[in-house]
Amino acid sequence: MSLLNIVYRNLLNRKLQSIVTIIIVAVGVALSQSVMLISDGMKEGMKQTSGPYGMLVGSKGSSTQLVMNTIFLSDTPLGNLDYAYFEKLRSDARVSQLVPFGMGDNYKGFRIIGTNMDFFEIREKLSDPPYFRLKEGRSFKQPFEIVLGAETARQGNLKVGDTFIASHGAVATQGEEEHHNENPYIVVGVLAKTFSSADLGIYTPLESYWISHTQPESMDLNNKETKRGVTAILVKPDSYVNLYAMYQEINLGKDAQAVFPGKELAKLFDMIGSGKKVLEWISYAVLGMAGLSIMLSMYGSMLERKRTVAILRAIGASKSIILVLVFLETFVLILFGTLAGAVLGYGIATVFASYMINDHGIGIVPLFHFKLYPVVFGVCFIGMAGSLIPALSAYRTEVSKYLNPL
């Protein structure tokens, strides 16, 4: 009978203990792996989402709120900047690209963003292709024509040619559709998927935003007295020197604030980092429990099988074979627990990634990476160390004592 066959029979005889041990190991590995995959994947996804946005300008207030609202289409918008401020920036010779954003309406929870044609020229680098590209239809040309984000079209079951009435406010609220009944939107295009929050947006000319928020008797957009504004502005100066110069100038002024999305996200990551640490320590505690469970399981098994070990010794099995048998049994438990945990952890991360891309537009790709190797080796070390006591107990079993008639 081979050693593997003996191990198989031993584990089968202690089915409940073996399953419980495997589950404990699997939970520890799954928790460790999912925390790493989700936190690192989310961080990378948020970085990719904010990549095309160089510097954002908005009203004075929370800089994090400005970033989350403009880029991630979450949180409530800050107050509007006067359109004259946008024109002032547009006339600045140091600015190479300027994209306005007007927010305040939604359709079934999907944010409607007023902007201009420069939106379709946003690039992460000058040499890169445009970040936002059309998959179907065309770009908007006049007020109340809209281009949908990929997820908005899919989840909202919308296509080119469809029309709808928007609701007032950044989030869906029942009973407010009548506010914009006089201005239905028509879908003229759908963007290609970007795996970012932009996939959950609805894009329309800035004039649509102004008209929707202006009284009918004062809708003359050519009249300078008409109240117009923008919620945020993407500013891309022509050089890094001018970028930081404008950043300081804007923040020293009284009208607006300038923020670097990457800097704000770094602050956010620092804030959630402590939570990640807590989860990591919990997972390590579970792994420690797994090691203890293996030790107790194997020790109990050896106490129950002293006579079996003695018989194996009597028919010629050496002490080293008995030692290998115990370690092999432990290794099989760890192997199955680790594999089950890896699958479970990846499954948890995949489900979370699906939720984040569908509900928040943040792409998370849960990929196995080098940070997971210490977890796997740690589980193996804890398990093998835990089996050392029962292995030595089996090694020292006195053959004559346990072969006496029962």
mmCIF file of C-alpha atoms in Angstrom, residues 73-370:
data_model
loop_
_atom_site.group_PDB
_atom_site.id
_atom_site.type_symbol
_atom_site.label_atom_id
_atom_site.label_comp_id
_atom_site.label_asym_id
_atom_site.label_seq_id
_atom_site.Cartn_x
_atom_site.Cartn_y
_atom_site.Cartn_z
ATOM 1 C CA LEU A 73 -19.717 60.596 -10.610
ATOM 2 C CA SER A 74 -20.489 60.150 -6.926
ATOM 3 C CA ASP A 75 -21.163 62.487 -4.004
ATOM 4 C CA THR A 76 -23.050 65.763 -4.434
ATOM 5 C CA PRO A 77 -21.698 68.539 -6.689
ATOM 6 C CA LEU A 78 -20.119 71.635 -5.192
ATOM 7 C CA GLY A 79 -21.607 75.019 -6.030
ATOM 8 C CA ASN A 80 -21.199 76.353 -9.560
ATOM 9 C CA LEU A 81 -18.451 78.629 -10.777
ATOM 10 C CA ASP A 82 -19.627 81.608 -12.786
ATOM 11 C CA TYR A 83 -19.170 81.077 -16.519
ATOM 12 C CA ALA A 84 -17.095 84.261 -16.600
ATOM 13 C CA TYR A 85 -14.436 82.372 -14.647
ATOM 14 C CA PHE A 86 -14.382 79.681 -17.328
ATOM 15 C CA GLU A 87 -13.975 82.368 -20.008
ATOM 16 C CA LYS A 88 -11.152 83.904 -17.993
ATOM 17 C CA LEU A 89 -9.291 80.587 -17.967
ATOM 18 C CA ARG A 90 -10.014 80.046 -21.656
ATOM 19 C CA SER A 91 -8.346 83.353 -22.494
ATOM 20 C CA ASP A 92 -5.208 82.384 -20.534
ATOM 21 C CA ALA A 93 -2.385 81.732 -23.012
ATOM 22 C CA ARG A 94 -0.918 79.048 -20.741
ATOM 23 C CA VAL A 95 -3.956 76.751 -21.138
ATOM 24 C CA SER A 96 -3.786 74.122 -23.885
ATOM 25 C CA GLN A 97 -7.096 72.388 -23.099
ATOM 26 C CA LEU A 98 -10.153 73.390 -21.104
ATOM 27 C CA VAL A 99 -13.197 71.168 -20.595
ATOM 28 C CA PRO A 100 -16.238 72.373 -18.591
ATOM 29 C CA PHE A 101 -18.609 70.129 -16.645
ATOM 30 C CA GLY A 102 -22.130 70.991 -15.512
ATOM 31 C CA MET A 103 -23.888 68.558 -13.176
ATOM 32 C CA GLY A 104 -27.217 68.496 -11.414
ATOM 33 C CA ASP A 105 -29.608 66.150 -13.245
ATOM 34 C CA ASN A 106 -29.959 62.407 -13.647
ATOM 35 C CA TYR A 107 -31.880 59.695 -15.451
ATOM 36 C CA LYS A 108 -32.684 56.707 -13.224
ATOM 37 C CA GLY A 109 -29.614 57.510 -11.139
ATOM 38 C CA PHE A 110 -27.220 57.944 -14.088
ATOM 39 C CA ARG A 111 -25.573 61.366 -13.916
ATOM 40 C CA ILE A 112 -26.171 63.802 -16.778
ATOM 41 C CA ILE A 113 -23.026 65.819 -17.453
ATOM 42 C CA GLY A 114 -23.083 68.976 -19.508
ATOM 43 C CA THR A 115 -19.829 69.569 -21.377
ATOM 44 C CA ASN A 116 -18.517 70.584 -24.808
ATOM 45 C CA MET A 117 -16.862 68.936 -27.801
ATOM 46 C CA ASP A 118 -13.436 69.213 -26.155
ATOM 47 C CA PHE A 119 -14.574 66.386 -23.894
ATOM 48 C CA PHE A 120 -13.998 63.978 -26.790
ATOM 49 C CA GLU A 121 -10.396 65.204 -27.094
ATOM 50 C CA ILE A 122 -9.364 64.353 -23.529
ATOM 51 C CA ARG A 123 -6.172 62.284 -23.564
ATOM 52 C CA GLU A 124 -3.917 60.989 -20.823
ATOM 53 C CA LYS A 125 -0.873 61.902 -22.912
ATOM 54 C CA LEU A 126 -0.636 63.998 -26.051
ATOM 55 C CA SER A 127 0.566 60.946 -27.990
ATOM 56 C CA ASP A 128 -2.361 58.807 -26.780
ATOM 57 C CA PRO A 129 -5.626 58.399 -28.709
ATOM 58 C CA PRO A 130 -8.690 60.155 -27.234
ATOM 59 C CA TYR A 131 -9.788 58.527 -23.982
ATOM 60 C CA PHE A 132 -13.478 58.739 -24.933
ATOM 61 C CA ARG A 133 -14.318 57.177 -28.290
ATOM 62 C CA LEU A 134 -17.669 56.533 -29.913
ATOM 63 C CA LYS A 135 -18.828 52.960 -30.374
ATOM 64 C CA GLU A 136 -22.160 53.813 -31.999
ATOM 65 C CA GLY A 137 -23.798 56.878 -33.517
ATOM 66 C CA ARG A 138 -22.248 60.349 -33.398
ATOM 67 C CA SER A 139 -21.320 63.033 -30.900
ATOM 68 C CA PHE A 140 -23.889 65.605 -29.768
ATOM 69 C CA LYS A 141 -24.345 68.762 -31.851
ATOM 70 C CA GLN A 142 -27.178 70.668 -30.211
ATOM 71 C CA PRO A 143 -28.878 70.943 -26.796
ATOM 72 C CA PHE A 144 -30.597 67.817 -25.447
ATOM 73 C CA GLU A 145 -28.721 65.458 -27.714
ATOM 74 C CA ILE A 146 -26.839 62.966 -25.568
ATOM 75 C CA VAL A 147 -24.025 60.444 -25.780
ATOM 76 C CA LEU A 148 -24.300 57.548 -23.343
ATOM 77 C CA GLY A 149 -21.574 55.821 -21.377
ATOM 78 C CA ALA A 150 -21.306 52.110 -22.203
ATOM 79 C CA GLU A 151 -22.762 50.912 -18.885
ATOM 80 C CA THR A 152 -25.549 53.502 -18.969
ATOM 81 C CA ALA A 153 -26.644 52.159 -22.351
ATOM 82 C CA ARG A 154 -26.458 48.542 -21.173
ATOM 83 C CA GLN A 155 -28.039 48.914 -17.740
ATOM 84 C CA GLY A 156 -30.594 51.489 -18.886
ATOM 85 C CA ASN A 157 -31.471 49.419 -21.968
ATOM 86 C CA LEU A 158 -31.016 52.513 -24.149
ATOM 87 C CA LYS A 159 -29.924 52.792 -27.772
ATOM 88 C CA VAL A 160 -29.413 55.451 -30.434
ATOM 89 C CA GLY A 161 -32.734 57.133 -31.203
ATOM 90 C CA ASP A 162 -34.299 56.602 -27.765
ATOM 91 C CA THR A 163 -35.643 59.566 -25.805
ATOM 92 C CA PHE A 164 -36.268 60.138 -22.103
ATOM 93 C CA ILE A 165 -37.139 62.784 -19.533
ATOM 94 C CA ALA A 166 -34.500 63.679 -16.938
ATOM 95 C CA SER A 167 -35.001 64.163 -13.207
ATOM 96 C CA HIS A 168 -33.635 67.093 -11.260
ATOM 97 C CA GLY A 169 -30.845 66.335 -8.809
ATOM 98 C CA ALA A 170 -27.664 64.280 -8.873
ATOM 99 C CA VAL A 171 -29.428 61.108 -7.722
ATOM 100 C CA ALA A 172 -32.683 59.435 -8.694
ATOM 101 C CA THR A 173 -35.725 60.764 -6.807
ATOM 102 C CA GLN A 174 -39.259 59.678 -7.549
ATOM 103 C CA GLY A 175 -41.771 62.313 -8.565
ATOM 104 C CA GLU A 176 -39.363 64.859 -10.050
ATOM 105 C CA GLU A 177 -39.574 63.924 -13.741
ATOM 106 C CA GLU A 178 -42.110 66.724 -14.357
ATOM 107 C CA HIS A 179 -39.425 69.315 -13.745
ATOM 108 C CA HIS A 180 -37.889 68.717 -17.181
ATOM 109 C CA ASN A 181 -40.885 67.435 -19.144
ATOM 110 C CA GLU A 182 -40.522 70.256 -21.663
ATOM 111 C CA ASN A 183 -37.002 69.143 -22.642
ATOM 112 C CA PRO A 184 -36.731 65.432 -23.529
ATOM 113 C CA TYR A 185 -33.248 64.106 -24.290
ATOM 114 C CA ILE A 186 -32.495 62.065 -27.411
ATOM 115 C CA VAL A 187 -29.702 59.498 -27.655
ATOM 116 C CA VAL A 188 -27.384 60.158 -30.615
ATOM 117 C CA GLY A 189 -24.347 58.083 -29.633
ATOM 118 C CA VAL A 190 -22.827 55.511 -27.279
ATOM 119 C CA LEU A 191 -19.241 55.583 -26.013
ATOM 120 C CA ALA A 192 -16.900 52.619 -26.130
ATOM 121 C CA LYS A 193 -16.311 50.993 -22.753
ATOM 122 C CA THR A 194 -13.501 52.605 -20.751
ATOM 123 C CA PHE A 195 -13.803 50.461 -17.590
ATOM 124 C CA SER A 196 -14.073 53.675 -15.598
ATOM 125 C CA SER A 197 -16.789 55.720 -13.911
ATOM 126 C CA ALA A 198 -17.331 57.531 -17.203
ATOM 127 C CA ASP A 199 -19.170 54.420 -18.425
ATOM 128 C CA LEU A 200 -22.011 55.370 -16.053
ATOM 129 C CA GLY A 201 -22.396 58.914 -17.392
ATOM 130 C CA ILE A 202 -24.718 60.663 -19.837
ATOM 131 C CA TYR A 203 -23.038 63.441 -21.820
ATOM 132 C CA THR A 204 -24.782 66.418 -23.393
ATOM 133 C CA PRO A 205 -23.892 69.970 -24.508
ATOM 134 C CA LEU A 206 -23.408 72.402 -21.618
ATOM 135 C CA GLU A 207 -26.318 74.423 -23.011
ATOM 136 C CA SER A 208 -28.671 71.556 -22.053
ATOM 137 C CA TYR A 209 -27.598 71.968 -18.439
ATOM 138 C CA TRP A 210 -28.128 75.730 -18.550
ATOM 139 C CA ILE A 211 -31.558 75.512 -20.182
ATOM 140 C CA SER A 212 -32.711 72.847 -17.711
ATOM 141 C CA HIS A 213 -31.765 75.077 -14.796
ATOM 142 C CA THR A 214 -33.030 78.393 -16.205
ATOM 143 C CA GLN A 215 -36.529 79.813 -16.037
ATOM 144 C CA PRO A 216 -38.328 79.714 -19.448
ATOM 145 C CA GLU A 217 -38.550 83.500 -19.648
ATOM 146 C CA SER A 218 -34.771 83.844 -19.311
ATOM 147 C CA MET A 219 -33.525 81.154 -21.692
ATOM 148 C CA ASP A 220 -31.685 83.510 -24.060
ATOM 149 C CA LEU A 221 -28.220 82.003 -23.838
ATOM 150 C CA ASN A 222 -26.767 84.796 -25.980
ATOM 151 C CA ASN A 223 -27.726 87.298 -23.299
ATOM 152 C CA LYS A 224 -24.766 87.861 -20.967
ATOM 153 C CA GLU A 225 -27.190 88.555 -18.126
ATOM 154 C CA THR A 226 -28.484 84.983 -18.315
ATOM 155 C CA LYS A 227 -27.289 83.114 -15.243
ATOM 156 C CA ARG A 228 -24.862 80.437 -16.392
ATOM 157 C CA GLY A 229 -22.282 78.391 -14.544
ATOM 158 C CA VAL A 230 -20.088 75.312 -14.552
ATOM 159 C CA THR A 231 -19.672 72.748 -11.786
ATOM 160 C CA ALA A 232 -16.056 71.878 -12.566
ATOM 161 C CA ILE A 233 -13.378 72.552 -15.169
ATOM 162 C CA LEU A 234 -10.634 70.263 -16.432
ATOM 163 C CA VAL A 235 -7.564 72.424 -17.016
ATOM 164 C CA LYS A 236 -4.511 71.215 -18.916
ATOM 165 C CA PRO A 237 -1.753 73.851 -19.140
ATOM 166 C CA ASP A 238 0.898 73.682 -21.852
ATOM 167 C CA SER A 239 3.766 72.794 -19.477
ATOM 168 C CA TYR A 240 4.464 71.461 -15.989
ATOM 169 C CA VAL A 241 5.852 74.844 -14.961
ATOM 170 C CA ASN A 242 2.604 76.559 -15.905
ATOM 171 C CA LEU A 243 0.590 73.720 -14.358
ATOM 172 C CA TYR A 244 1.997 74.376 -10.885
ATOM 173 C CA ALA A 245 1.967 78.128 -11.388
ATOM 174 C CA MET A 246 -1.751 78.084 -12.218
ATOM 175 C CA TYR A 247 -2.423 75.644 -9.381
ATOM 176 C CA GLN A 248 -0.964 78.108 -6.879
ATOM 177 C CA GLU A 249 -2.630 81.144 -8.454
ATOM 178 C CA ILE A 250 -6.092 79.568 -8.431
ATOM 179 C CA ASN A 251 -5.825 78.361 -4.834
ATOM 180 C CA LEU A 252 -4.567 81.758 -3.643
ATOM 181 C CA GLY A 253 -7.594 83.415 -5.229
ATOM 182 C CA LYS A 254 -11.048 83.730 -3.661
ATOM 183 C CA ASP A 255 -13.147 82.359 -6.520
ATOM 184 C CA ALA A 256 -12.089 78.734 -6.957
ATOM 185 C CA GLN A 257 -9.866 75.855 -5.916
ATOM 186 C CA ALA A 258 -7.563 73.697 -8.030
ATOM 187 C CA VAL A 259 -6.894 70.065 -7.170
ATOM 188 C CA PHE A 260 -4.734 67.265 -8.514
ATOM 189 C CA PRO A 261 -6.878 64.090 -8.563
ATOM 190 C CA GLY A 262 -3.878 61.848 -7.918
ATOM 191 C CA LYS A 263 -2.996 63.779 -4.779
ATOM 192 C CA GLU A 264 -6.550 63.567 -3.459
ATOM 193 C CA LEU A 265 -6.734 59.842 -4.183
ATOM 194 C CA ALA A 266 -3.467 59.321 -2.286
ATOM 195 C CA LYS A 267 -5.119 60.934 0.752
ATOM 196 C CA LEU A 268 -8.124 58.680 0.291
ATOM 197 C CA PHE A 269 -5.926 55.576 0.086
ATOM 198 C CA ASP A 270 -4.198 56.613 3.320
ATOM 199 C CA MET A 271 -7.585 56.907 5.009
ATOM 200 C CA ILE A 272 -8.733 53.438 3.952
ATOM 201 C CA GLY A 273 -5.293 51.911 4.513
ATOM 202 C CA SER A 274 -5.959 51.399 8.234
ATOM 203 C CA GLY A 275 -9.096 49.410 7.425
ATOM 204 C CA LYS A 276 -7.098 47.235 5.059
ATOM 205 C CA LYS A 277 -4.538 46.591 7.816
ATOM 206 C CA VAL A 278 -7.268 45.505 10.234
ATOM 207 C CA LEU A 279 -8.638 43.029 7.689
ATOM 208 C CA GLU A 280 -5.137 41.730 6.981
ATOM 209 C CA TRP A 281 -4.479 41.115 10.683
ATOM 210 C CA ILE A 282 -7.825 39.355 11.019
ATOM 211 C CA SER A 283 -6.891 37.095 8.109
ATOM 212 C CA TYR A 284 -3.503 36.383 9.705
ATOM 213 C CA ALA A 285 -5.288 35.467 12.946
ATOM 214 C CA VAL A 286 -7.491 33.053 11.006
ATOM 215 C CA LEU A 287 -4.380 31.535 9.420
ATOM 216 C CA GLY A 288 -2.893 31.137 12.899
ATOM 217 C CA MET A 289 -6.065 29.349 13.955
ATOM 218 C CA ALA A 290 -5.689 27.147 10.891
ATOM 219 C CA GLY A 291 -2.191 26.159 12.005
ATOM 220 C CA LEU A 292 -3.457 25.410 15.513
ATOM 221 C CA SER A 293 -6.355 23.414 14.075
ATOM 222 C CA ILE A 294 -3.965 21.326 11.984
ATOM 223 C CA MET A 295 -1.756 20.666 14.999
ATOM 224 C CA LEU A 296 -4.693 19.599 17.196
ATOM 225 C CA SER A 297 -6.204 17.541 14.400
ATOM 226 C CA MET A 298 -2.978 15.685 13.706
ATOM 227 C CA TYR A 299 -2.193 15.252 17.397
ATOM 228 C CA GLY A 300 -5.642 13.791 18.042
ATOM 229 C CA SER A 301 -5.214 11.573 15.025
ATOM 230 C CA MET A 302 -1.898 10.249 16.301
ATOM 231 C CA LEU A 303 -3.365 9.482 19.731
ATOM 232 C CA GLU A 304 -6.157 7.518 18.067
ATOM 233 C CA ARG A 305 -3.769 5.680 15.767
ATOM 234 C CA LYS A 306 -0.929 4.705 18.090
ATOM 235 C CA ARG A 307 -1.727 1.032 17.477
ATOM 236 C CA THR A 308 -1.882 1.570 13.701
ATOM 237 C CA VAL A 309 1.515 3.256 13.803
ATOM 238 C CA ALA A 310 2.899 0.389 15.888
ATOM 239 C CA ILE A 311 1.591 -2.161 13.353
ATOM 240 C CA LEU A 312 3.213 -0.221 10.501
ATOM 241 C CA ARG A 313 6.482 -0.225 12.428
ATOM 242 C CA ALA A 314 6.147 -3.956 13.104
ATOM 243 C CA ILE A 315 5.718 -4.826 9.420
ATOM 244 C CA GLY A 316 8.844 -2.920 8.478
ATOM 245 C CA ALA A 317 8.000 0.779 8.258
ATOM 246 C CA SER A 318 10.894 2.834 9.569
ATOM 247 C CA LYS A 319 10.559 5.791 11.929
ATOM 248 C CA SER A 320 11.368 8.135 9.053
ATOM 249 C CA ILE A 321 8.497 6.662 7.004
ATOM 250 C CA ILE A 322 6.097 7.337 9.892
ATOM 251 C CA LEU A 323 7.436 10.880 10.121
ATOM 252 C CA VAL A 324 6.962 11.393 6.369
ATOM 253 C CA LEU A 325 3.445 9.978 6.648
ATOM 254 C CA VAL A 326 2.424 12.589 9.223
ATOM 255 C CA PHE A 327 3.973 15.457 7.267
ATOM 256 C CA LEU A 328 2.395 14.190 4.043
ATOM 257 C CA GLU A 329 -1.035 14.065 5.683
ATOM 258 C CA THR A 330 -0.545 17.633 6.924
ATOM 259 C CA PHE A 331 0.622 18.769 3.501
ATOM 260 C CA VAL A 332 -2.490 17.326 1.829
ATOM 261 C CA LEU A 333 -4.751 19.223 4.261
ATOM 262 C CA ILE A 334 -2.832 22.451 3.628
ATOM 263 C CA LEU A 335 -2.817 21.896 -0.132
ATOM 264 C CA PHE A 336 -6.578 21.402 -0.386
ATOM 265 C CA GLY A 337 -7.250 24.259 2.031
ATOM 266 C CA THR A 338 -4.949 26.624 0.156
ATOM 267 C CA LEU A 339 -6.383 25.714 -3.251
ATOM 268 C CA ALA A 340 -9.947 26.097 -1.973
ATOM 269 C CA GLY A 341 -9.011 29.418 -0.363
ATOM 270 C CA ALA A 342 -7.347 30.684 -3.533
ATOM 271 C CA VAL A 343 -10.460 29.886 -5.582
ATOM 272 C CA LEU A 344 -12.756 31.391 -2.931
ATOM 273 C CA GLY A 345 -10.612 34.523 -2.559
ATOM 274 C CA TYR A 346 -10.454 35.071 -6.294
ATOM 275 C CA GLY A 347 -14.213 34.497 -6.488
ATOM 276 C CA ILE A 348 -14.866 37.108 -3.781
ATOM 277 C CA ALA A 349 -12.604 39.604 -5.553
ATOM 278 C CA THR A 350 -14.286 38.899 -8.898
ATOM 279 C CA VAL A 351 -17.782 39.424 -7.462
ATOM 280 C CA PHE A 352 -16.651 42.666 -5.823
ATOM 281 C CA ALA A 353 -15.018 43.779 -9.087
ATOM 282 C CA SER A 354 -18.280 43.130 -10.938
ATOM 283 C CA TYR A 355 -20.174 45.198 -8.367
ATOM 284 C CA MET A 356 -17.681 48.086 -8.598
ATOM 285 C CA ILE A 357 -17.697 48.250 -12.405
ATOM 286 C CA ASN A 358 -21.485 47.970 -12.670
ATOM 287 C CA ASP A 359 -22.428 50.315 -9.834
ATOM 288 C CA HIS A 360 -19.457 52.684 -9.601
ATOM 289 C CA GLY A 361 -17.646 52.299 -12.913
ATOM 290 C CA ILE A 362 -14.315 51.512 -11.256
ATOM 291 C CA GLY A 363 -12.501 48.740 -13.064
ATOM 292 C CA ILE A 364 -10.801 46.190 -10.803
ATOM 293 C CA VAL A 365 -8.835 43.336 -12.335
ATOM 294 C CA PRO A 366 -8.140 40.702 -9.630
ATOM 295 C CA LEU A 367 -4.854 39.180 -10.757
ATOM 296 C CA PHE A 368 -2.564 36.867 -8.800
ATOM 297 C CA HIS A 369 0.630 38.735 -7.948
ATOM 298 C CA PHE A 370 3.787 38.349 -5.873
#
